[in-house]
mmCIF file of C-alpha atoms (C1' of nucleotides) in Angstrom:
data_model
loop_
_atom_site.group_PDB
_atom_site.id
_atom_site.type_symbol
_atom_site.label_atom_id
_atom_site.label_comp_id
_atom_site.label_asym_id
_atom_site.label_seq_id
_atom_site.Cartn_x
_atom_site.Cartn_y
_atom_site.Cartn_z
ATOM 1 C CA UNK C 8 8.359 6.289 5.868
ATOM 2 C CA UNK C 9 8.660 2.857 5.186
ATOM 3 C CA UNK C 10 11.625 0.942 3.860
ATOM 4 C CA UNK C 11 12.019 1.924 0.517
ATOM 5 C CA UNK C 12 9.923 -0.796 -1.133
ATOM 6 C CA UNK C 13 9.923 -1.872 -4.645
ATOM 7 C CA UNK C 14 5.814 -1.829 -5.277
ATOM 8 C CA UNK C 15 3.344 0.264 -4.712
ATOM 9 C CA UNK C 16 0.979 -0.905 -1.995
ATOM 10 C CA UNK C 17 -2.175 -2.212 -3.207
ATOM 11 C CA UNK C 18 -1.305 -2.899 -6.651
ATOM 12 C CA UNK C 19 -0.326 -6.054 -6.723
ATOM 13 C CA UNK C 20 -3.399 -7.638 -7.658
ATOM 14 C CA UNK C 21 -3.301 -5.517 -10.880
ATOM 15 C CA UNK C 22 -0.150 -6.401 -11.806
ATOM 16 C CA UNK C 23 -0.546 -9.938 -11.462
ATOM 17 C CA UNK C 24 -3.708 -10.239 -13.242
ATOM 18 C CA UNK C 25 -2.680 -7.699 -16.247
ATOM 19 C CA UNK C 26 0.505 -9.897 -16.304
ATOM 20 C CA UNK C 27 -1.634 -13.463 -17.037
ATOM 21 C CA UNK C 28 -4.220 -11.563 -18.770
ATOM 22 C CA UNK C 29 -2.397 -12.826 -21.981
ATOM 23 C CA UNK C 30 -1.758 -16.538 -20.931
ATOM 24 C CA UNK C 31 -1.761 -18.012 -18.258
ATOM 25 C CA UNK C 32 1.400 -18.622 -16.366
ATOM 26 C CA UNK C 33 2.945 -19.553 -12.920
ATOM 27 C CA UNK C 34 4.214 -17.809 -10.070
ATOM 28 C CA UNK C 35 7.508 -17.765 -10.581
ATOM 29 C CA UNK C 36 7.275 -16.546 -14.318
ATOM 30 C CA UNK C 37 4.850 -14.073 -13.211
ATOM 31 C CA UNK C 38 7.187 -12.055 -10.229
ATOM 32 C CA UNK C 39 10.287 -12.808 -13.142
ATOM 33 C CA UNK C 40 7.710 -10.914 -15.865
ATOM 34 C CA UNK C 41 6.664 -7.871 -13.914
ATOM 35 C CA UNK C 42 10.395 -7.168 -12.220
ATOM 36 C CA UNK C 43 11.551 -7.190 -16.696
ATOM 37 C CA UNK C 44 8.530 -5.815 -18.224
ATOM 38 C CA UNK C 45 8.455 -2.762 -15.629
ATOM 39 C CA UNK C 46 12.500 -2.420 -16.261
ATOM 40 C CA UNK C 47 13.155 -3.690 -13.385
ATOM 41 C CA UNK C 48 11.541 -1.233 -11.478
ATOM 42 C CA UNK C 49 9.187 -3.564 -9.664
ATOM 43 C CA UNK C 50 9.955 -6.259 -7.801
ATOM 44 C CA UNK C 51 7.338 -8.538 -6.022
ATOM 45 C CA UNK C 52 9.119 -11.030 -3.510
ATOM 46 C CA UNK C 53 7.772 -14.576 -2.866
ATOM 47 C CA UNK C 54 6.483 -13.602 0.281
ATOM 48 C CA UNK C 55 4.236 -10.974 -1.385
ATOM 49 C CA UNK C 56 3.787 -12.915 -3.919
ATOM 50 C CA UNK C 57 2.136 -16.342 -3.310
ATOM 51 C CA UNK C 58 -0.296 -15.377 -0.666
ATOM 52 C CA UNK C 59 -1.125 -12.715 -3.809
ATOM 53 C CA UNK C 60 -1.981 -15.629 -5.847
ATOM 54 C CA UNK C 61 -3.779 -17.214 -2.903
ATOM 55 C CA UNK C 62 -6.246 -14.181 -2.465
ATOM 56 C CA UNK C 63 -6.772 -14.173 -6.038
ATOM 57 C CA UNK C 64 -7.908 -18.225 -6.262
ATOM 58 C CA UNK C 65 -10.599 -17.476 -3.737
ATOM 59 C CA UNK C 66 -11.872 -14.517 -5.135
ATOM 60 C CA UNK C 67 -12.164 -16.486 -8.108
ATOM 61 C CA UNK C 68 -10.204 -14.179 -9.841
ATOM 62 C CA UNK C 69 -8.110 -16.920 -11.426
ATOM 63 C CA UNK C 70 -7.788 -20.479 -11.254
ATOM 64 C CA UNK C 71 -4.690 -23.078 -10.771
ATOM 65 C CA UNK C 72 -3.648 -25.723 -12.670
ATOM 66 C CA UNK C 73 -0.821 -27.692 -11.731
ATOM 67 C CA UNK C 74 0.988 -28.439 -15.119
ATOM 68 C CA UNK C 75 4.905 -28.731 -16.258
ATOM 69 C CA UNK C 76 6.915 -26.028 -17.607
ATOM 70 C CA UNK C 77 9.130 -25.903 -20.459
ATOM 71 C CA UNK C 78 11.572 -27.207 -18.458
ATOM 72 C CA UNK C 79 9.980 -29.972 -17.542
ATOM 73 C CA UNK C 80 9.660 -28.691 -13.583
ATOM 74 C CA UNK C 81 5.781 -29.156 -12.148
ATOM 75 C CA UNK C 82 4.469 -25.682 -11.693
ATOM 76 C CA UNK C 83 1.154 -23.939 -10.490
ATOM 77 C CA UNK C 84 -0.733 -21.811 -13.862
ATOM 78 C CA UNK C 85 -2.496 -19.480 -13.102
ATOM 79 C CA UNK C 86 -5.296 -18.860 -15.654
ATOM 80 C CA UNK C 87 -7.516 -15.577 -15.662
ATOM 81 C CA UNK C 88 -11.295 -16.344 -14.815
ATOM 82 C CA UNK C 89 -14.313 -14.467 -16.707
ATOM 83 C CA UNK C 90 -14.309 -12.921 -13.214
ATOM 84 C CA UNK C 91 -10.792 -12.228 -13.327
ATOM 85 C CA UNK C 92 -11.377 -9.953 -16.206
ATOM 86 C CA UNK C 93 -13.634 -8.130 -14.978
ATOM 87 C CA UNK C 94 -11.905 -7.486 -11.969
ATOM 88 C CA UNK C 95 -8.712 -6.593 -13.991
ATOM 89 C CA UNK C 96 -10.892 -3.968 -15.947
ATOM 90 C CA UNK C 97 -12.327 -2.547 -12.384
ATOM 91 C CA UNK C 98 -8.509 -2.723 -10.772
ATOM 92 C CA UNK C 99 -7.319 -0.463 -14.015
ATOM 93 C CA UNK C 100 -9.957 1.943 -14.255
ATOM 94 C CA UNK C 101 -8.850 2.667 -10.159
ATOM 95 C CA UNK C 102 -5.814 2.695 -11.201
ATOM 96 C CA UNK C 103 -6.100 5.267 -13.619
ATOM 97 C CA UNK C 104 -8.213 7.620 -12.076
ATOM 98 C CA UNK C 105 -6.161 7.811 -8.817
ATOM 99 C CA UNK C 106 -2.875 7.766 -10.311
ATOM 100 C CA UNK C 107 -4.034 10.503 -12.472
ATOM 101 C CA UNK C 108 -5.540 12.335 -8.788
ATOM 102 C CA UNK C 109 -1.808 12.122 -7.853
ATOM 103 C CA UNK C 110 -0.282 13.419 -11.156
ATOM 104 C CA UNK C 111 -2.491 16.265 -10.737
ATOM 105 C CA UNK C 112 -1.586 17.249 -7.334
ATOM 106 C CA UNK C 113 2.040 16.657 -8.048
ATOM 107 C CA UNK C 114 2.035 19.209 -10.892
ATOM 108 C CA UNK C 115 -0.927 21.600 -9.448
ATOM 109 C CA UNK C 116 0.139 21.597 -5.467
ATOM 110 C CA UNK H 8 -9.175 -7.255 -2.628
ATOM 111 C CA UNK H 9 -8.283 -3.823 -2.882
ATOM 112 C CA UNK H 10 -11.470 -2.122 -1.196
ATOM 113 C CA UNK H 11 -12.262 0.554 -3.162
ATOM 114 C CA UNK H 12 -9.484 3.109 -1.069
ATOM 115 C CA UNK H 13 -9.979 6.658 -2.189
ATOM 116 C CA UNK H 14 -6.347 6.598 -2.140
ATOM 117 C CA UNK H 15 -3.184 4.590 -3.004
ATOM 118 C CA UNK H 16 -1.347 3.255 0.059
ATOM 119 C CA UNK H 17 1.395 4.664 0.955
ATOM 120 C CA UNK H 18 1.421 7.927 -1.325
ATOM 121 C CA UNK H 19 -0.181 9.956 1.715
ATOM 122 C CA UNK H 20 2.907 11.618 2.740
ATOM 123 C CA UNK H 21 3.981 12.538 -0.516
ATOM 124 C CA UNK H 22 0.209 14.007 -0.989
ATOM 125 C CA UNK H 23 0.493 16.311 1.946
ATOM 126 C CA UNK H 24 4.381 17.412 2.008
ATOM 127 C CA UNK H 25 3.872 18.456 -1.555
ATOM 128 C CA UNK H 26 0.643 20.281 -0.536
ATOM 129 C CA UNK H 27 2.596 22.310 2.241
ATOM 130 C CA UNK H 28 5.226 22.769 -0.670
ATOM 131 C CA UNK H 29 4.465 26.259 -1.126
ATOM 132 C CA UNK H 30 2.968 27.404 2.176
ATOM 133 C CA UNK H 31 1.943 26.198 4.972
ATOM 134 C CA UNK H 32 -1.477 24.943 5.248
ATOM 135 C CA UNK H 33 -3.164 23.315 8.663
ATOM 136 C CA UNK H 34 -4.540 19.559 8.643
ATOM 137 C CA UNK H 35 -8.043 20.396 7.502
ATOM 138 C CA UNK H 36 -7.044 22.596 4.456
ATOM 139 C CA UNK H 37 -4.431 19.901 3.243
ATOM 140 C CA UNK H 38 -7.045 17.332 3.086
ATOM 141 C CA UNK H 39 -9.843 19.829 1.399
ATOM 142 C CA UNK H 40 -6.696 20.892 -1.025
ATOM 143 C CA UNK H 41 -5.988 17.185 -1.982
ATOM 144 C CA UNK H 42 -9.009 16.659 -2.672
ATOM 145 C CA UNK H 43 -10.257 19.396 -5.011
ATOM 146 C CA UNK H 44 -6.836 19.484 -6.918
ATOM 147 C CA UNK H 45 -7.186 15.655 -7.878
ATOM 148 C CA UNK H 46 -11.026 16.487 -9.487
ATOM 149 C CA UNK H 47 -12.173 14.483 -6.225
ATOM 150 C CA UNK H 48 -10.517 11.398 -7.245
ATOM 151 C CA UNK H 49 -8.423 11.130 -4.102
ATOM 152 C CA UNK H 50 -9.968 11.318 -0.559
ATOM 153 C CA UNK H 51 -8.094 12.068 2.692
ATOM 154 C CA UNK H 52 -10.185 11.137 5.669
ATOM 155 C CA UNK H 53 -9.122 12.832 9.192
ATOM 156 C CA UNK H 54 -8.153 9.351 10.682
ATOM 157 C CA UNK H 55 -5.394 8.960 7.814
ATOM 158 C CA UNK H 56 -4.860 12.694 7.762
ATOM 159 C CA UNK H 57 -3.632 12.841 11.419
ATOM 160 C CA UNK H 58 -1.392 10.138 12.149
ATOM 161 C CA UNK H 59 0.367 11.025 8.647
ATOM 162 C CA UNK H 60 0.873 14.573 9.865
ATOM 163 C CA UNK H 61 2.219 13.523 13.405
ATOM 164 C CA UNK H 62 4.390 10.858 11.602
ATOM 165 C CA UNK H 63 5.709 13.403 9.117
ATOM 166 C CA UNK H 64 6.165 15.936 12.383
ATOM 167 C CA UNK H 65 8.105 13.170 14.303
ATOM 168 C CA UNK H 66 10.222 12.600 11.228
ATOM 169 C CA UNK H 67 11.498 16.213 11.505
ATOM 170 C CA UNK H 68 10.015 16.768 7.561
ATOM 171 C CA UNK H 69 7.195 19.184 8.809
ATOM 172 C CA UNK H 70 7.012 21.613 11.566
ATOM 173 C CA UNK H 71 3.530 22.773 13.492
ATOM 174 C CA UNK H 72 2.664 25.901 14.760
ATOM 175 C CA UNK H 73 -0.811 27.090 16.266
ATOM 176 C CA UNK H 74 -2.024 30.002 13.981
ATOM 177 C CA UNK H 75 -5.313 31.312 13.148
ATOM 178 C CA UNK H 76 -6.961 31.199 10.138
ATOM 179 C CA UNK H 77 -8.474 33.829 8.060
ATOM 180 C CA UNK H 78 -11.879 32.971 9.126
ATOM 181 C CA UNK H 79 -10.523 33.725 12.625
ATOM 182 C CA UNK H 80 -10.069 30.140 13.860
ATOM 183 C CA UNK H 81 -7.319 28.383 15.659
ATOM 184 C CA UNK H 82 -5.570 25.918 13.731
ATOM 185 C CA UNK H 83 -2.089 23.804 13.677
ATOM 186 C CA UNK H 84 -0.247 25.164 10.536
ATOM 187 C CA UNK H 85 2.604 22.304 8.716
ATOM 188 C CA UNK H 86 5.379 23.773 7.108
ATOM 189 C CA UNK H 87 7.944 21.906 5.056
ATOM 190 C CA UNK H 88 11.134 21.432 6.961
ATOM 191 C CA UNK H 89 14.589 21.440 4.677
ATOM 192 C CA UNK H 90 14.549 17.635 5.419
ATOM 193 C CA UNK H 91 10.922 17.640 4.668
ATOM 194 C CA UNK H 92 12.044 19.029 1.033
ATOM 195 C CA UNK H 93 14.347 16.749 0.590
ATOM 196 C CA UNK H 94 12.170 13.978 1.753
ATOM 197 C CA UNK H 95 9.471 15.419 -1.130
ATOM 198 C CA UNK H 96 11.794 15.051 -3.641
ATOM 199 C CA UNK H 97 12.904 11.124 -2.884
ATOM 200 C CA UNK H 98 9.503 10.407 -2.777
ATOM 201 C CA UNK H 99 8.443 11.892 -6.235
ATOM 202 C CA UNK H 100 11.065 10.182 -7.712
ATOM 203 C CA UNK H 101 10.436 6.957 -6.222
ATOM 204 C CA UNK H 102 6.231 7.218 -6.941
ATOM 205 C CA UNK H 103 7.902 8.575 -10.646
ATOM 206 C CA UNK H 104 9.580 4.924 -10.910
ATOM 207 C CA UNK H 105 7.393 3.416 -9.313
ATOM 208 C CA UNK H 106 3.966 4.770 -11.466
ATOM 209 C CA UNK H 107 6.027 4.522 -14.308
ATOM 210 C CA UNK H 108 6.620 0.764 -13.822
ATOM 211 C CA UNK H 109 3.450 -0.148 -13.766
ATOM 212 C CA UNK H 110 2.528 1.661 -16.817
ATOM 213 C CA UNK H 111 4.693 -0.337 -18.242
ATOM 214 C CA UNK H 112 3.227 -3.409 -17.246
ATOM 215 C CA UNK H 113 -0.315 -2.228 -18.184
ATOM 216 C CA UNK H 114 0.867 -1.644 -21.879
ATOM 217 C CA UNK H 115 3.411 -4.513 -22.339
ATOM 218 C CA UNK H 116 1.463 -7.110 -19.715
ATOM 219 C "C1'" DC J 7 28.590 -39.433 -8.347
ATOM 220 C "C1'" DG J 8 27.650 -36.130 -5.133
ATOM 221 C "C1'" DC J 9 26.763 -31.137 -4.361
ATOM 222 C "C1'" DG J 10 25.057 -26.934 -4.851
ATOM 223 C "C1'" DC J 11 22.392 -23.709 -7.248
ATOM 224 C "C1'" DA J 12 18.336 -21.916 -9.759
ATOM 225 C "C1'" DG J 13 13.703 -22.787 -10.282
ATOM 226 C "C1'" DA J 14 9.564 -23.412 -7.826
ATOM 227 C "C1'" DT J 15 6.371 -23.614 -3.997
ATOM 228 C "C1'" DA J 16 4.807 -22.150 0.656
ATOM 229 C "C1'" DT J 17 3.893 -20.116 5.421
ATOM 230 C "C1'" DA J 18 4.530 -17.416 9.819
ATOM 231 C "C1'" DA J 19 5.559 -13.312 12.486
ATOM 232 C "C1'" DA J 20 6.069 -8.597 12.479
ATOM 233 C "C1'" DT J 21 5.071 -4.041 10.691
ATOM 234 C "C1'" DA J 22 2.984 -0.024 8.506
ATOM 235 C "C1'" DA J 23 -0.783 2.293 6.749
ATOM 236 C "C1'" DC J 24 -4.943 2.604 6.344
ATOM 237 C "C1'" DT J 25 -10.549 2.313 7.479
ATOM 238 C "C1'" DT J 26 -14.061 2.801 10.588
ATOM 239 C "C1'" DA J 27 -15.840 4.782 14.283
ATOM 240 C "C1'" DG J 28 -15.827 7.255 17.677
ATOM 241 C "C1'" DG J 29 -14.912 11.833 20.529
ATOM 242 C "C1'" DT J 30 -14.052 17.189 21.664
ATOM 243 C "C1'" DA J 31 -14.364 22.124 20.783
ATOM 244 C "C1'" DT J 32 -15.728 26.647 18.544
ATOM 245 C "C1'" DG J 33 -17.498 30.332 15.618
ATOM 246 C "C1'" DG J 34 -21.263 31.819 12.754
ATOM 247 C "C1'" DC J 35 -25.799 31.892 11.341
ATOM 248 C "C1'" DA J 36 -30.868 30.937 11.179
ATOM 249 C "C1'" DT E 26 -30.449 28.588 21.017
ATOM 250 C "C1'" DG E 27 -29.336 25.077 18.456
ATOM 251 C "C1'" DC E 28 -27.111 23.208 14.673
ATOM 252 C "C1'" DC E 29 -23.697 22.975 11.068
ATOM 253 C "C1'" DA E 30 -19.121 23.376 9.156
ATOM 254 C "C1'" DT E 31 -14.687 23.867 10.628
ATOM 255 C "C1'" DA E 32 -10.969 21.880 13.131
ATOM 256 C "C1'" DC E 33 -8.613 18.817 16.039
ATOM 257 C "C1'" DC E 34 -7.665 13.935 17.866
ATOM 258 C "C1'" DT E 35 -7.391 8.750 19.018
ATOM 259 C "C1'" DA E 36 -8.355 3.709 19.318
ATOM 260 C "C1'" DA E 37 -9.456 -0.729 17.388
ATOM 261 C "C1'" DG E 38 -9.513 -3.519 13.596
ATOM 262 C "C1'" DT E 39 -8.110 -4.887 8.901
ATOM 263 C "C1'" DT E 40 -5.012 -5.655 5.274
ATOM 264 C "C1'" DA E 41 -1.036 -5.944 2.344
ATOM 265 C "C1'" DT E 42 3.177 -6.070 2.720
ATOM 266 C "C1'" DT E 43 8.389 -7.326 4.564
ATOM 267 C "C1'" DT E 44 11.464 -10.459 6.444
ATOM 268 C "C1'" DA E 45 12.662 -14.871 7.401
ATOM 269 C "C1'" DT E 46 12.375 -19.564 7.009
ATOM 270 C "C1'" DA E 47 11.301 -24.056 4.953
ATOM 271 C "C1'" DT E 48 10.844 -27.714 1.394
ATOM 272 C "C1'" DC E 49 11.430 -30.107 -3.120
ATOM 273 C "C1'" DT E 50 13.722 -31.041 -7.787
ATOM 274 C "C1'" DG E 51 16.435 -30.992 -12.144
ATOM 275 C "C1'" DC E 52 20.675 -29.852 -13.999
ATOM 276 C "C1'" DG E 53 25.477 -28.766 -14.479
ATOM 277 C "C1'" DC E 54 30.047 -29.277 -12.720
ATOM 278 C "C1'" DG E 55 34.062 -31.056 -10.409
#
DNA sequence: CGCGCAGATATAAATAACTTAGGTATGGCA
DNA sequence: TGCCATACCTAAGTTATTTATATCTGCGCG
């Protein structure tokens, strides 16, 4: 089928707001956390990526902030909304219940 | 914004070639089988369910023949090519990794 | 001191897979 | 006879991605 991408269509909005759903945190940091926290078995390209974050600013889903990094480099954070969360509970409980729909045809055929 | 997809993107293929795994089924059974083995969480409508069986045809993974049914109808019966079982397993490994990497990222964020 | 690289942002064009919305045909049953 | 469930199919539109390109800046190194 397609190339052999590393993400699963559609879930990118999860990941992204799961992965600031701690502190907020910008782009960059947030493609770097999900590629090491899934072990490498994600990736999410900058191409994917900001217009991700873009979606998710005018849903209201999170907001920006420009602010510096530890670094001292001028970076975009972005913070979960009230919104946000709720979406982020919504986005897992989908999750969940379809990757589960999956499991169970995998193993029942 | 993720509309609220009775499936995950992309996983379609996998869906049906493991349906046909262990006989062949036509278009309308694989969709009715999907569904009731997932407990209804996963839907296959017949304008995904089409195109993904011609694609899968095209890709030399299934084979059609005209059959009839039990109830005495004519129908196009998909059977799983040796490619098409080969196919099945890259893609259960790669939804395996995949699935599995963002479970990670759910419980590590 | 200049250069390149890693960090950081962004967008545009192309593509693939789906949703939505049609349409056709047939056998069985009320 | 007329309708429903079964069974097939396609086209147009939408969306999330891939691929490719572009820009800016601190820092380390020769």
């Amino acid at each position: 089928m397609s190339r052999p991408s590393d993400l699963i269509q559609g879930t990118l909005d999860l990941l992204i707001l799961k992965t600031i759903s701690t502190e907020p945190k910008h782009g960059w940091a947030i493609a770097k956390r999900i590629q090491h926290v899934s072990d490498e078995a994600l990736q999410v390209t900058q191409g994917a990526l900001y217009p991700a974050l873009h979606r998710l600013e005018q849903q209201g889903w999170v907001s920006a902030k420009w602010r510096k990094t530890e670094t001292g480099r001028e970076a975009k954070f972005y913070q979960l909304t009230k919104a946000g969360a709720a979406q982020l509970e919504k986005e897992l409980a989908q999750w969940e219940r379809l990757s589960n729909g999956i499991g169970l045809v995998i193993r029942l055929a």
